């Protein structure tokens, strides 16, 4: 939960793209509406290279986390706020 909160703070300070690429693990997966999951850091680098985050800010508030006993899998979910500048 702290890492997610730190991600949100960084996103507000330096932009969503830099925050995602700083915090995502090499094996990270991003889910989105109406598309297949984006798998892996390199896929996210490619995806974000065509997006501009200069016209908005993104904040994230995690409300739940679950981590497998083995430590091999974890996830959070919560609410995000996208504010147009």
PDB file of C-alpha atoms in Angstrom:
ATOM      1  CA  UNK A   1       0.000   0.000   0.000  1.00  0.00           C
ATOM      2  CA  UNK A   2       2.885   2.349   0.760  1.00  0.00           C
ATOM      3  CA  UNK A   3       4.443   1.720  -2.663  1.00  0.00           C
ATOM      4  CA  UNK A   4       1.123   2.552  -4.328  1.00  0.00           C
ATOM      5  CA  UNK A   5       0.844   5.746  -2.285  1.00  0.00           C
ATOM      6  CA  UNK A   6       4.431   6.656  -3.197  1.00  0.00           C
ATOM      7  CA  UNK A   7       3.580   6.009  -6.866  1.00  0.00           C
ATOM      8  CA  UNK A   8       0.625   8.403  -6.622  1.00  0.00           C
ATOM      9  CA  UNK A   9       2.755  11.115  -5.029  1.00  0.00           C
ATOM     10  CA  UNK A  10       5.395  10.746  -7.755  1.00  0.00           C
ATOM     11  CA  UNK A  11       2.723  10.796 -10.468  1.00  0.00           C
ATOM     12  CA  UNK A  12       1.422  14.123  -9.184  1.00  0.00           C
ATOM     13  CA  UNK A  13       4.934  15.568  -8.890  1.00  0.00           C
ATOM     14  CA  UNK A  14       6.605  14.444 -12.152  1.00  0.00           C
ATOM     15  CA  UNK A  15       3.896  12.871 -14.294  1.00  0.00           C
ATOM     16  CA  UNK A  16       2.124   9.570 -14.740  1.00  0.00           C
ATOM     17  CA  UNK A  17       4.514   8.116 -17.322  1.00  0.00           C
ATOM     18  CA  UNK A  18       7.642   8.617 -15.237  1.00  0.00           C
ATOM     19  CA  UNK A  19       5.893   7.243 -12.153  1.00  0.00           C
ATOM     20  CA  UNK A  20       4.647   4.097 -13.900  1.00  0.00           C
ATOM     21  CA  UNK A  21       8.003   3.362 -15.492  1.00  0.00           C
ATOM     22  CA  UNK A  22       9.868   3.957 -12.223  1.00  0.00           C
ATOM     23  CA  UNK A  23       7.634   1.696 -10.125  1.00  0.00           C
ATOM     24  CA  UNK A  24       6.639  -1.131 -12.491  1.00  0.00           C
ATOM     25  CA  UNK A  25       8.417  -4.465 -12.118  1.00  0.00           C
ATOM     26  CA  UNK A  26       9.812  -6.207 -15.181  1.00  0.00           C
ATOM     27  CA  UNK A  27       6.944  -8.693 -14.863  1.00  0.00           C
ATOM     28  CA  UNK A  28       4.267  -6.096 -14.075  1.00  0.00           C
ATOM     29  CA  UNK A  29       0.838  -6.284 -15.711  1.00  0.00           C
ATOM     30  CA  UNK A  30      -1.482  -3.339 -16.402  1.00  0.00           C
ATOM     31  CA  UNK A  31      -5.197  -3.935 -16.886  1.00  0.00           C
ATOM     32  CA  UNK A  32      -7.370  -1.523 -18.851  1.00  0.00           C
ATOM     33  CA  UNK A  33     -10.838  -1.207 -20.284  1.00  0.00           C
ATOM     34  CA  UNK A  34     -11.583  -2.922 -23.580  1.00  0.00           C
ATOM     35  CA  UNK A  35      -8.062  -4.215 -24.222  1.00  0.00           C
ATOM     36  CA  UNK A  36      -5.817  -7.110 -23.416  1.00  0.00           C
ATOM     37  CA  UNK A  37      -3.508  -6.701 -20.410  1.00  0.00           C
ATOM     38  CA  UNK A  38      -0.203  -4.929 -21.023  1.00  0.00           C
ATOM     39  CA  UNK A  39       2.441  -7.373 -19.799  1.00  0.00           C
ATOM     40  CA  UNK A  40       5.953  -6.428 -18.738  1.00  0.00           C
ATOM     41  CA  UNK A  41       7.875  -3.216 -18.295  1.00  0.00           C
ATOM     42  CA  UNK A  42       9.120  -3.114 -21.889  1.00  0.00           C
ATOM     43  CA  UNK A  43       5.541  -3.297 -23.196  1.00  0.00           C
ATOM     44  CA  UNK A  44       4.646  -0.380 -20.948  1.00  0.00           C
ATOM     45  CA  UNK A  45       7.642   1.620 -22.165  1.00  0.00           C
ATOM     46  CA  UNK A  46       6.364   1.100 -25.704  1.00  0.00           C
ATOM     47  CA  UNK A  47       2.757   1.934 -24.795  1.00  0.00           C
ATOM     48  CA  UNK A  48       3.667   5.103 -22.908  1.00  0.00           C
ATOM     49  CA  UNK A  49       6.006   6.336 -25.659  1.00  0.00           C
ATOM     50  CA  UNK A  50       2.976   7.399 -27.725  1.00  0.00           C
ATOM     51  CA  UNK A  51       0.995   8.949 -24.861  1.00  0.00           C
ATOM     52  CA  UNK A  52       1.263  12.469 -23.494  1.00  0.00           C
ATOM     53  CA  UNK A  53       0.511  13.127 -19.848  1.00  0.00           C
ATOM     54  CA  UNK A  54       1.155  16.872 -19.959  1.00  0.00           C
ATOM     55  CA  UNK A  55      -2.535  17.856 -20.030  1.00  0.00           C
ATOM     56  CA  UNK A  56      -3.636  15.974 -16.890  1.00  0.00           C
ATOM     57  CA  UNK A  57      -2.568  14.650 -13.513  1.00  0.00           C
ATOM     58  CA  UNK A  58      -3.244  11.170 -12.183  1.00  0.00           C
ATOM     59  CA  UNK A  59      -3.689  10.317  -8.504  1.00  0.00           C
ATOM     60  CA  UNK A  60      -4.185   6.778  -7.189  1.00  0.00           C
ATOM     61  CA  UNK A  61      -5.712   5.719  -3.880  1.00  0.00           C
ATOM     62  CA  UNK A  62      -5.253   2.026  -3.107  1.00  0.00           C
ATOM     63  CA  UNK A  63      -8.001   0.591  -0.918  1.00  0.00           C
ATOM     64  CA  UNK A  64      -7.122  -3.120  -0.858  1.00  0.00           C
ATOM     65  CA  UNK A  65      -4.069  -5.319  -1.311  1.00  0.00           C
ATOM     66  CA  UNK A  66      -3.473  -9.039  -1.416  1.00  0.00           C
ATOM     67  CA  UNK A  67      -0.157 -10.848  -1.507  1.00  0.00           C
ATOM     68  CA  UNK A  68       0.257 -14.598  -1.944  1.00  0.00           C
ATOM     69  CA  UNK A  69       1.857 -16.402   0.994  1.00  0.00           C
ATOM     70  CA  UNK A  70       4.719 -17.345  -1.350  1.00  0.00           C
ATOM     71  CA  UNK A  71       5.329 -13.664  -2.145  1.00  0.00           C
ATOM     72  CA  UNK A  72       5.233 -14.430  -5.878  1.00  0.00           C
ATOM     73  CA  UNK A  73       2.042 -12.524  -6.669  1.00  0.00           C
ATOM     74  CA  UNK A  74       0.459  -9.420  -5.293  1.00  0.00           C
ATOM     75  CA  UNK A  75      -2.122  -6.888  -6.384  1.00  0.00           C
ATOM     76  CA  UNK A  76      -3.916  -3.786  -5.256  1.00  0.00           C
ATOM     77  CA  UNK A  77      -7.066  -2.089  -6.347  1.00  0.00           C
ATOM     78  CA  UNK A  78      -8.568   1.253  -5.602  1.00  0.00           C
ATOM     79  CA  UNK A  79      -9.630   4.552  -7.097  1.00  0.00           C
ATOM     80  CA  UNK A  80      -7.860   6.889  -9.463  1.00  0.00           C
ATOM     81  CA  UNK A  81      -8.538  10.529 -10.194  1.00  0.00           C
ATOM     82  CA  UNK A  82      -7.568  12.071 -13.519  1.00  0.00           C
ATOM     83  CA  UNK A  83      -7.670  15.850 -13.418  1.00  0.00           C
ATOM     84  CA  UNK A  84      -7.431  17.912 -16.609  1.00  0.00           C
ATOM     85  CA  UNK A  85      -5.010  20.828 -16.216  1.00  0.00           C
TER      86      UNK A  85
END
